[in-house]
Coordinates of C-alpha atoms in Angstrom, one line a residue:
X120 CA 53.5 -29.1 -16.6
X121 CA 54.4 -29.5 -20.5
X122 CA 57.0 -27.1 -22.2
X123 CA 54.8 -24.0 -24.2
X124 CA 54.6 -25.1 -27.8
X125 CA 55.4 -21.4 -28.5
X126 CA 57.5 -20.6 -26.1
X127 CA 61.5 -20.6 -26.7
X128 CA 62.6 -17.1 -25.4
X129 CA 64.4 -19.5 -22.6
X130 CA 66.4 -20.9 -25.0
X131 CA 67.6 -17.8 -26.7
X132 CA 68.5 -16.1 -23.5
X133 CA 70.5 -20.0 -22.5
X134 CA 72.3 -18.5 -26.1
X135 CA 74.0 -15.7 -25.2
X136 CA 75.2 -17.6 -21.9
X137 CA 76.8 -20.5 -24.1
X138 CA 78.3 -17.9 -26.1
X139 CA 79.9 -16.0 -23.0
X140 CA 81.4 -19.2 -21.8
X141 CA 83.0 -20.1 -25.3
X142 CA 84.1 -16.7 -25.3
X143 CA 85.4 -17.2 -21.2
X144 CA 87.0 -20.1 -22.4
X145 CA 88.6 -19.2 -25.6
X146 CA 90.7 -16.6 -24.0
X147 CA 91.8 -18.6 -21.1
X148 CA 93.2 -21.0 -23.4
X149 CA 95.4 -18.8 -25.5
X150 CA 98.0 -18.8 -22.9
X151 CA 98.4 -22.8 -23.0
X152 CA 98.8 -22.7 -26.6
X153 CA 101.7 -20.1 -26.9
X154 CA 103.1 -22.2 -23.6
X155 CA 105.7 -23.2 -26.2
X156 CA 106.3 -20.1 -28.0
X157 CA 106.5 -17.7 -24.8
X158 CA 109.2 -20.0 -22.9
X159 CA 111.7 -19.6 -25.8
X160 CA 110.7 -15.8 -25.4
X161 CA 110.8 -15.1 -22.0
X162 CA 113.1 -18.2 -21.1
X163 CA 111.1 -19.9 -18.5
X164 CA 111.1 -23.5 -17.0
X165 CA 107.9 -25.6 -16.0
X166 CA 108.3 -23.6 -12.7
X167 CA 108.1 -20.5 -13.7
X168 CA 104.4 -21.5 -15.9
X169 CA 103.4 -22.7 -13.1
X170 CA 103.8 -19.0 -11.3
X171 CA 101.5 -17.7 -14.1
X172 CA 99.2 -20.4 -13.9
X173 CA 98.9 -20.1 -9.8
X174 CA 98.6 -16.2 -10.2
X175 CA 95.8 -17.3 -12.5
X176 CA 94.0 -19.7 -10.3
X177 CA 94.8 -17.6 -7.0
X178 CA 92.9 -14.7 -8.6
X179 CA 90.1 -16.3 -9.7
X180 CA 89.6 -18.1 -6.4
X181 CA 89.6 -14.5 -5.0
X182 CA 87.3 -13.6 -7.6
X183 CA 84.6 -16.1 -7.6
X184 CA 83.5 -15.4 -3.8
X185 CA 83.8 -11.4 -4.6
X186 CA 81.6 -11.6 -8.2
X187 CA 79.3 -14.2 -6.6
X188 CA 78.6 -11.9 -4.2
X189 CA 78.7 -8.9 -6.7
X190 CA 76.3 -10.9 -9.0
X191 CA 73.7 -11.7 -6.3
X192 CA 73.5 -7.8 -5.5
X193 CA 73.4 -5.8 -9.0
X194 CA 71.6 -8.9 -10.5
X195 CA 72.5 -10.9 -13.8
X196 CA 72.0 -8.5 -16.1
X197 CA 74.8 -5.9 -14.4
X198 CA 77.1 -8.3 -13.2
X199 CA 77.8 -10.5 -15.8
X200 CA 78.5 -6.9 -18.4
X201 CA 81.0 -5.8 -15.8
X202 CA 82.6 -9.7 -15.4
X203 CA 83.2 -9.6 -19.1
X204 CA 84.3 -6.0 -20.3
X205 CA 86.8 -6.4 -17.6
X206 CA 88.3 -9.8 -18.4
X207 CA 88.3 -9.1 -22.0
X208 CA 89.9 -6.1 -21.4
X209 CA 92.2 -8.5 -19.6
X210 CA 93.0 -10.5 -22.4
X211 CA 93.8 -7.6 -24.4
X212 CA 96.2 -7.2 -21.9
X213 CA 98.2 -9.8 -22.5
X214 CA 99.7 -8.6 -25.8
X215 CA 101.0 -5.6 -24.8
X216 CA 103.1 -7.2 -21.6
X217 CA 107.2 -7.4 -22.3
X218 CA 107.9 -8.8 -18.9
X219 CA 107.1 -12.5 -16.6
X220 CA 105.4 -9.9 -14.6
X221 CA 103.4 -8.4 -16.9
X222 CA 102.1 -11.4 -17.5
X223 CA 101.2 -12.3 -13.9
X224 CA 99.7 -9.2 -13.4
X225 CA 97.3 -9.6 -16.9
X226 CA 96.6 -13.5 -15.5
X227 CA 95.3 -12.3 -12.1
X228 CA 93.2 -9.9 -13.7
X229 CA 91.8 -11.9 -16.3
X230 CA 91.3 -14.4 -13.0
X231 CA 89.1 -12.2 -11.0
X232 CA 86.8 -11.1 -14.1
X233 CA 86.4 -14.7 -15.3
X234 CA 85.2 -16.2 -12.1
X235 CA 82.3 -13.9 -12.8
X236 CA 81.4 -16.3 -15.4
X237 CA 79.6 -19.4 -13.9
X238 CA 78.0 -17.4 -11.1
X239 CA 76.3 -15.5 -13.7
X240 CA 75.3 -18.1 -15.9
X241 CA 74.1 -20.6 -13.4
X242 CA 71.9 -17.4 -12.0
X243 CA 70.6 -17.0 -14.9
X244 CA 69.6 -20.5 -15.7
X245 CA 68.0 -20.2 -12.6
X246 CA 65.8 -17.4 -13.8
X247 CA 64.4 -18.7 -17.0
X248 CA 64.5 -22.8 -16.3
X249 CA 62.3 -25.1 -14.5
X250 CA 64.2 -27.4 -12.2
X251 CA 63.6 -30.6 -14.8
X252 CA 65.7 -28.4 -17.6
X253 CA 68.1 -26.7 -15.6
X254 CA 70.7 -29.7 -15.8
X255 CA 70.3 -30.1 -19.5
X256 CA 70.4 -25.8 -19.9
X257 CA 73.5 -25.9 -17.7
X258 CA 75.1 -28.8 -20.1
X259 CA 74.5 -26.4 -22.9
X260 CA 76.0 -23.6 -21.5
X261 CA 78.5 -25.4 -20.1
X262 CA 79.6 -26.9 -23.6
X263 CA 80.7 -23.6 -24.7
X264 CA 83.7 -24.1 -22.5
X265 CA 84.8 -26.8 -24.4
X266 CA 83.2 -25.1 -27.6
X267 CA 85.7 -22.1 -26.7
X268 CA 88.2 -24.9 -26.1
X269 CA 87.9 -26.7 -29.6
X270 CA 88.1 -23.0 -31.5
X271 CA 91.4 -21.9 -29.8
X272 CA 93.4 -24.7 -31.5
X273 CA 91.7 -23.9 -34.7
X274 CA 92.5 -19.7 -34.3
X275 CA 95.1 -19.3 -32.7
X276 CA 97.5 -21.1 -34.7
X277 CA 96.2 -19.5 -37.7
X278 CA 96.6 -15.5 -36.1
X279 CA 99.9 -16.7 -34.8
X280 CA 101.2 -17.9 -37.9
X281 CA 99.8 -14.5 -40.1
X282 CA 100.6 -12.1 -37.4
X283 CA 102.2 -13.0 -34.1
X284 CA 101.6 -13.9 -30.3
X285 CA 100.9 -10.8 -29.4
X286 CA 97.8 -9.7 -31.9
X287 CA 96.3 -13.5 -31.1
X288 CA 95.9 -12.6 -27.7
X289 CA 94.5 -8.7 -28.7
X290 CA 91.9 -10.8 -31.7
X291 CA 90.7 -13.4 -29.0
X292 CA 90.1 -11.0 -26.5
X293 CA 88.4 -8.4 -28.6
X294 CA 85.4 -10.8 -29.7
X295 CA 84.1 -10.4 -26.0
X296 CA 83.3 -6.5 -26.3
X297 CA 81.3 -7.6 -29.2
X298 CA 79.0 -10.1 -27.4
X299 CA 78.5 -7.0 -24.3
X300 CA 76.5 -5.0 -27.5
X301 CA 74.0 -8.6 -27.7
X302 CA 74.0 -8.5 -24.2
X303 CA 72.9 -5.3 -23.2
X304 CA 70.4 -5.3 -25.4
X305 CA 68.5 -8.6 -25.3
X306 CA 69.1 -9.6 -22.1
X307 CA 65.9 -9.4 -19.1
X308 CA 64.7 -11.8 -16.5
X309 CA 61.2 -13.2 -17.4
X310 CA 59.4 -10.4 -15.2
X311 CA 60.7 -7.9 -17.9
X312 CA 60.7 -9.8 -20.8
X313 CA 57.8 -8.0 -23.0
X314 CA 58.2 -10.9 -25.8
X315 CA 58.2 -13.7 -23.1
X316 CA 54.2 -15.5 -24.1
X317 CA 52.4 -16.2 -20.2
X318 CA 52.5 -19.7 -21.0
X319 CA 56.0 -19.7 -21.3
X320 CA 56.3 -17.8 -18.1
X321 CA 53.8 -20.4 -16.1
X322 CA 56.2 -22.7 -17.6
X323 CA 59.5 -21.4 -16.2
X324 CA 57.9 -20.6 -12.9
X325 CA 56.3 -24.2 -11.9
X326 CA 58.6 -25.7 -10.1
X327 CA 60.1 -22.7 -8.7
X328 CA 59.8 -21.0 -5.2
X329 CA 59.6 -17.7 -4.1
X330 CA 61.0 -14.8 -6.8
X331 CA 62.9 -15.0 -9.5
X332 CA 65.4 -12.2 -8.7
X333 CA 65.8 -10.8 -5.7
X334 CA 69.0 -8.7 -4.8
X335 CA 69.0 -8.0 -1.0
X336 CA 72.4 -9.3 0.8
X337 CA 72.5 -12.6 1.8
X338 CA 75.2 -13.3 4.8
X339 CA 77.7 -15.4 4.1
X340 CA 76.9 -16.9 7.5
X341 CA 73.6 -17.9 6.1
X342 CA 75.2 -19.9 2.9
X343 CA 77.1 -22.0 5.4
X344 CA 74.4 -23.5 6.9
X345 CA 73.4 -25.7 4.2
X346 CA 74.9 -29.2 3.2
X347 CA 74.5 -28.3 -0.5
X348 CA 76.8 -25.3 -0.3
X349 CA 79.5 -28.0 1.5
X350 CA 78.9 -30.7 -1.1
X351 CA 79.0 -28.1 -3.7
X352 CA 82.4 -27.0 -2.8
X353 CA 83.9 -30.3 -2.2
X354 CA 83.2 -31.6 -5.3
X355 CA 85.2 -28.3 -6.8
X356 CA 87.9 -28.8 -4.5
X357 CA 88.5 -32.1 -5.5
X358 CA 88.1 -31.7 -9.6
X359 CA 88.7 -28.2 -10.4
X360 CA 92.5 -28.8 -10.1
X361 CA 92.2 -31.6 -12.4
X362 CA 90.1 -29.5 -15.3
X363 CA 93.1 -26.9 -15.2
X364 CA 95.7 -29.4 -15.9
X365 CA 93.7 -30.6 -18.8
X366 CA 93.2 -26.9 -20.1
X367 CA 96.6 -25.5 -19.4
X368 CA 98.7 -28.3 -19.8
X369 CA 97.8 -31.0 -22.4
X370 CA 99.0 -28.9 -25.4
X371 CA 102.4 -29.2 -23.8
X372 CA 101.6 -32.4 -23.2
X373 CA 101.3 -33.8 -26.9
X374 CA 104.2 -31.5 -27.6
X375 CA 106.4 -33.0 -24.9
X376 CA 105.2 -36.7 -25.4
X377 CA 104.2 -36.7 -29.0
X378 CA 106.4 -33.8 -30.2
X379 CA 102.8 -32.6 -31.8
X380 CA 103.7 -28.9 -33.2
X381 CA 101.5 -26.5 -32.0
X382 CA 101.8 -23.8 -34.6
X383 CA 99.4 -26.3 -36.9
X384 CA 95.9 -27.5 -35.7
X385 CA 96.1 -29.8 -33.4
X386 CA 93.6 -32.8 -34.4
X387 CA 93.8 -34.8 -30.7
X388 CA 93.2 -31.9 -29.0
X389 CA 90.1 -30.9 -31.1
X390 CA 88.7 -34.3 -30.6
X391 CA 89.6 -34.3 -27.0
X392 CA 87.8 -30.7 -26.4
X393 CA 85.1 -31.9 -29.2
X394 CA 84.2 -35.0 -26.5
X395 CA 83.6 -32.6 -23.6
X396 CA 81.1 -30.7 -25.4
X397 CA 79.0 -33.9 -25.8
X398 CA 80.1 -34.5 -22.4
X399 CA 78.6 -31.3 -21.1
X400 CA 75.1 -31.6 -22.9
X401 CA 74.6 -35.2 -22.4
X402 CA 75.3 -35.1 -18.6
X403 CA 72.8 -32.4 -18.4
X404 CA 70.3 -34.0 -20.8
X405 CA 70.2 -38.4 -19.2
X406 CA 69.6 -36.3 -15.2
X407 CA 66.6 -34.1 -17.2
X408 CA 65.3 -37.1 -19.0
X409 CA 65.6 -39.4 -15.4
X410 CA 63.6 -36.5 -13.7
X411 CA 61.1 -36.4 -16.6
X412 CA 60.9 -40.6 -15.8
X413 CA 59.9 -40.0 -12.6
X414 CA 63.4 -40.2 -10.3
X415 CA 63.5 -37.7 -7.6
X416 CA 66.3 -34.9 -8.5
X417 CA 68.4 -35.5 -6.2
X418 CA 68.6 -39.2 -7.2
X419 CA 68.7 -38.7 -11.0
X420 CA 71.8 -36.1 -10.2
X421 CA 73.4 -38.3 -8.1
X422 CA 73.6 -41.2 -10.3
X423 CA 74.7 -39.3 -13.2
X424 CA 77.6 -37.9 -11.4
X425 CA 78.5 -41.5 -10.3
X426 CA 78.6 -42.4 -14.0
X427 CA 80.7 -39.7 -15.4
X428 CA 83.1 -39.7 -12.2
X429 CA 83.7 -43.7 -13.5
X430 CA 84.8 -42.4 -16.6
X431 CA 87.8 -40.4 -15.6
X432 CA 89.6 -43.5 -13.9
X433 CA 91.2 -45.1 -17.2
X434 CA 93.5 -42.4 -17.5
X435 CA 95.4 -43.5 -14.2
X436 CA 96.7 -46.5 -16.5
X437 CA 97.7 -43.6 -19.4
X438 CA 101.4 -44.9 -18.6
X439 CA 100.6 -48.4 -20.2
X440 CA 99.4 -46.3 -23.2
X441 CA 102.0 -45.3 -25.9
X442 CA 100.1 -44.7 -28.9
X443 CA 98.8 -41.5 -29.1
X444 CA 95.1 -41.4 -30.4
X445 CA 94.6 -44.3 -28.0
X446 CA 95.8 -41.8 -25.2
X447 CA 93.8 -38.9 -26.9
X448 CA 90.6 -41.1 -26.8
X449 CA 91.0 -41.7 -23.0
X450 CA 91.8 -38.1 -22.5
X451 CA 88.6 -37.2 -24.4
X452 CA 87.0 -39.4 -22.6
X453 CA 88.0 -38.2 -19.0
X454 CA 87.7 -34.2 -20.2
X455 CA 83.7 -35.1 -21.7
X456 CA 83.1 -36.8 -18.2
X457 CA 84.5 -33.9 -16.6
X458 CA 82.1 -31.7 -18.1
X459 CA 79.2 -33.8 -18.0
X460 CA 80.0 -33.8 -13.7
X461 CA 80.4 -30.5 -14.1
X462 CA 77.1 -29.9 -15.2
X463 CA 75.3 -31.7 -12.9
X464 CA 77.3 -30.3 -9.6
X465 CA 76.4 -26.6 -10.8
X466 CA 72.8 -27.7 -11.3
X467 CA 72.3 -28.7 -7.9
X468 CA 73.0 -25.6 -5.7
X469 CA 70.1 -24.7 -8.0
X470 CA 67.8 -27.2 -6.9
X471 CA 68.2 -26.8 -3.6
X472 CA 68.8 -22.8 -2.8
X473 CA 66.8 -19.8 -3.5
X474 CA 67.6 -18.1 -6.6
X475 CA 69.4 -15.1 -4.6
X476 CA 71.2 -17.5 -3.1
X477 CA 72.8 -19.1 -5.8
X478 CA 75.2 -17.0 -7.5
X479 CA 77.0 -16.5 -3.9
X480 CA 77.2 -20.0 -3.1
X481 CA 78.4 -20.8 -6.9
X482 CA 81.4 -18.5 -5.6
X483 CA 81.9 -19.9 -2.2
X484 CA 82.2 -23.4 -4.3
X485 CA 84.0 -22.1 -7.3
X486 CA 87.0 -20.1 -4.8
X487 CA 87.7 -23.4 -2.4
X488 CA 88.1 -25.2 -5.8
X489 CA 90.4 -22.1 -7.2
X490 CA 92.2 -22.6 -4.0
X491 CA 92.6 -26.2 -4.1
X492 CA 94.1 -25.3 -8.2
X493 CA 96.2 -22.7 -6.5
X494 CA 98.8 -25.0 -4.8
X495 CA 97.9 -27.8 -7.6
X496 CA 100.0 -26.1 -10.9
X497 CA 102.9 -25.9 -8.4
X498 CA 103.3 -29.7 -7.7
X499 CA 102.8 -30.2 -11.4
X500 CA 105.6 -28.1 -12.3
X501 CA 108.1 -29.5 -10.0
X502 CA 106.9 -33.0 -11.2
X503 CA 106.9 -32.2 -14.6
X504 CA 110.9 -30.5 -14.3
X505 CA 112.4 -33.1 -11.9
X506 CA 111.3 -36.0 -14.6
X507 CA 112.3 -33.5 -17.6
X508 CA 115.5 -33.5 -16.0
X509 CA 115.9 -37.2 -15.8
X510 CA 114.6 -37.5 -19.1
X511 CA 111.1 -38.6 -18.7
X512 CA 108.9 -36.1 -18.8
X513 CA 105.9 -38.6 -19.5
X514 CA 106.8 -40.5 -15.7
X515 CA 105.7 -37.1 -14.4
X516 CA 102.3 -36.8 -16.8
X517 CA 101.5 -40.0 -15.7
X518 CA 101.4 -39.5 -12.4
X519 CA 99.2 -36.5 -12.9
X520 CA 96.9 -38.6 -15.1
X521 CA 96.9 -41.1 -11.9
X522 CA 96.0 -38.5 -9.7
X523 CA 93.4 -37.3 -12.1
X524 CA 91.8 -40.8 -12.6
X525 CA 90.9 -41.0 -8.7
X526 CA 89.7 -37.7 -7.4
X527 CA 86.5 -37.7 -9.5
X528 CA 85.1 -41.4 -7.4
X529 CA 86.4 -39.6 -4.1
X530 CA 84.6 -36.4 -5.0
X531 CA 81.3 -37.8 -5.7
X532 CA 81.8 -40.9 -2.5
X533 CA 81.9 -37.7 -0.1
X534 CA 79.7 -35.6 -1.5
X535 CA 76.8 -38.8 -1.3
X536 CA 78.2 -38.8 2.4
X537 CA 77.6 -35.6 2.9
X538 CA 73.7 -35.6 1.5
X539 CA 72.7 -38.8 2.2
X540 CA 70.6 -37.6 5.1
X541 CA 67.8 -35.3 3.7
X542 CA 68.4 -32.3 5.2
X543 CA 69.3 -28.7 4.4

């Protein structure tokens, strides 16, 4: 069936979701900015960011399975208003803390409301997309991660530099409790949409099964049953650890290696974050156009995830590298295939689960790939301190990078395993 020529109410509610995830992502990446500024404050070592990060990462492990769940129950609507108040609230937070702790306790509470994030939105693009534009709405929604990602090294040096550390993180935070008011207001599934045309309704619903929201409990027993909710969460497990050393760690990184000062914008960094945006909607958009050729959707996913997983494996050689927009144009590379995978993976517990399925087994996925970044920050701080201490910190980014440039093929080589059979 052909898109309505007068239908686009899809696309506006796909809107506010890209402009939750900017916002998600904007305020998660305050913290790697002022990495710099809050060691001289607080005196820490790479181990002790690490503890932050981890208290981070452990909490929104925790909190994807519990706002998965959440989501599925109170529906879309409900559950992604509470995920956000509370996690901008959160951020908020984070400039009034005077203590290590304090800032612990503000990351594992921004942890648990953020996880809310992807459930929600891949809910919701299950709600108003057909199955041949839900990888190319996901992209787009997706992109606002790295949209929120590009915008933090644009702001926050500026509110640092006119005020301080302390309002940048109360600014950032705030802009969330403005996007609740849009929310609130705007937001329906199709059912309840008054302005939705009934073409654009046949539309969303043609390839779809059963109803669009339903909010009975699903057991988690239930979830386990399927191949896609295993895939799903290996391919987290494997690559979520790797996406939160690129966003918490590569500002240190061009400060440590390339003695880039963060208080200015940071030009690699925009173009690394700028890549991942393209990254994000062009991974969703060659599966959707694939699809729209005639390759089954399992196919047209599968390849495409192959293609960007390729990508991240030159920056296992970043040691060879010493110039730095060479490096940044690898990095970019690697972060834009990141998100175009991304994209994709999301998209297919989609395809092949019931739409009250999906938020839950988003969560299930999204906390074994929390858990997997739990453990991860640690080893990176003890790499990163033992070769500081010997006086080359850029030995112990590399070996990251290396790590980095393999898990992506060995992601996508299981998951294939795992779904080559076509079953549940």
């Amino acid at each position: 069936m052909q898109a309505p020529k007068n239908g686009n109410i899809r696309w506006f509610m796909l809107s506010l979701v890209f402009l939750a995830t900017t916002i998600n992502y904007l305020d998660r990446q305050v913290m790697g900015l002022l990495k710099p500024i809050l060691e001289k404050e607080f005196d820490w070592n790479e181990k002790d960011y690490s503890y932050i990060v981890m208290a981070f990462t452990t909490s929104y492990a925790i909190g994807y399975l519990a706002m998965g769940r959440f989501i599925d129950r109170v529906g879309t609507k409900i559950g992604y208003a509470v995920s956000l108040i509370v996690w901008s609230l959160a951020s908020i937070g984070h400039g009034f803390v005077k203590s290590t702790l304090g800032f612990i306790i503000a990351r594992s509470t921004l942890g648990i409301s953020e996880a809310g994030n992807f459930p929600a939105a891949i809910k919701s693009v299950a709600e108003w997309f057909p199955k041949k534009e839900r990888a190319l709405a996901t992209g787009i929604f997706n992109s606002g991660a790295t949209v929120g990602a590009i915008l933090a090294p644009l702001l926050v040096p500026f509110i640092l530099g006119h005020y301080g550390w302390r309002e940048t993180f109360v600014w950032i935070g705030a802009l969330g409790l403005v996007w609740i008011l849009l929310w609130w207001k705007f937001y329906q599934i199709p059912e309840k949409t008054k302005k939705l045309s009934p073409g654009e309704l046949q539309y969303i619903k043609s390839d779809q099964e059963g109803k669009t929201e339903e909010q009975s409990k699903v057991p988690l027993s239930e979830l386990l049953k399927y191949k896609i909710t295993w895939s799903f969460a290996i391919g987290k497990i494997l690559t979520d650890p790797i996406w939160y050393f690129f966003m918490f760690w590569l500002p240190a990184y061009f400060a440590d290696v390339f003695k880039m000062d963060l208080t200015k914008p940071s030009i690699p960094l925009i173009i690394i974050y700028s890549g991942t945006t393209i990254g994000s909607i062009g991974g969703g958009y060659l599966s959707s156009l694939l699809i729209k050729k005639g390759w089954a959707i399992g196919r047209a996913r599968s390849f495409t995830m192959l293609l960007f997983a390729l990508m991240v494996v030159p920056v296992m050689f970043s040691k060879y590298v010493d110039n730095m927009w060479l490096i940044t144009i690898i990095i970019a590379f690697a972060t834009a295939a990141h998100q175009g995978w991304g994209a994709n993976l999301m998209t297919t517990v989609g395809d092949k689960l019931p739409n009250n399925y999906v938020s839950s087994v988003i969560g299930f996925g999204g906390m074994l790939g929390s858990a997997a970044g739990i453990i991860f920050p640690l080893f990176i701080g003890i790499v990163l301190d033992t070769f500081k201490k010997a006086g080359n910190i850029n030995g112990g980014y590399n070996i990251i990078f290396f790590i980095a440039g393999i898990s992506y093929v060995a992601a996508w080589g299981i998951i294939w395993l795992i779904n080559r059979k076509k079953t549940a």
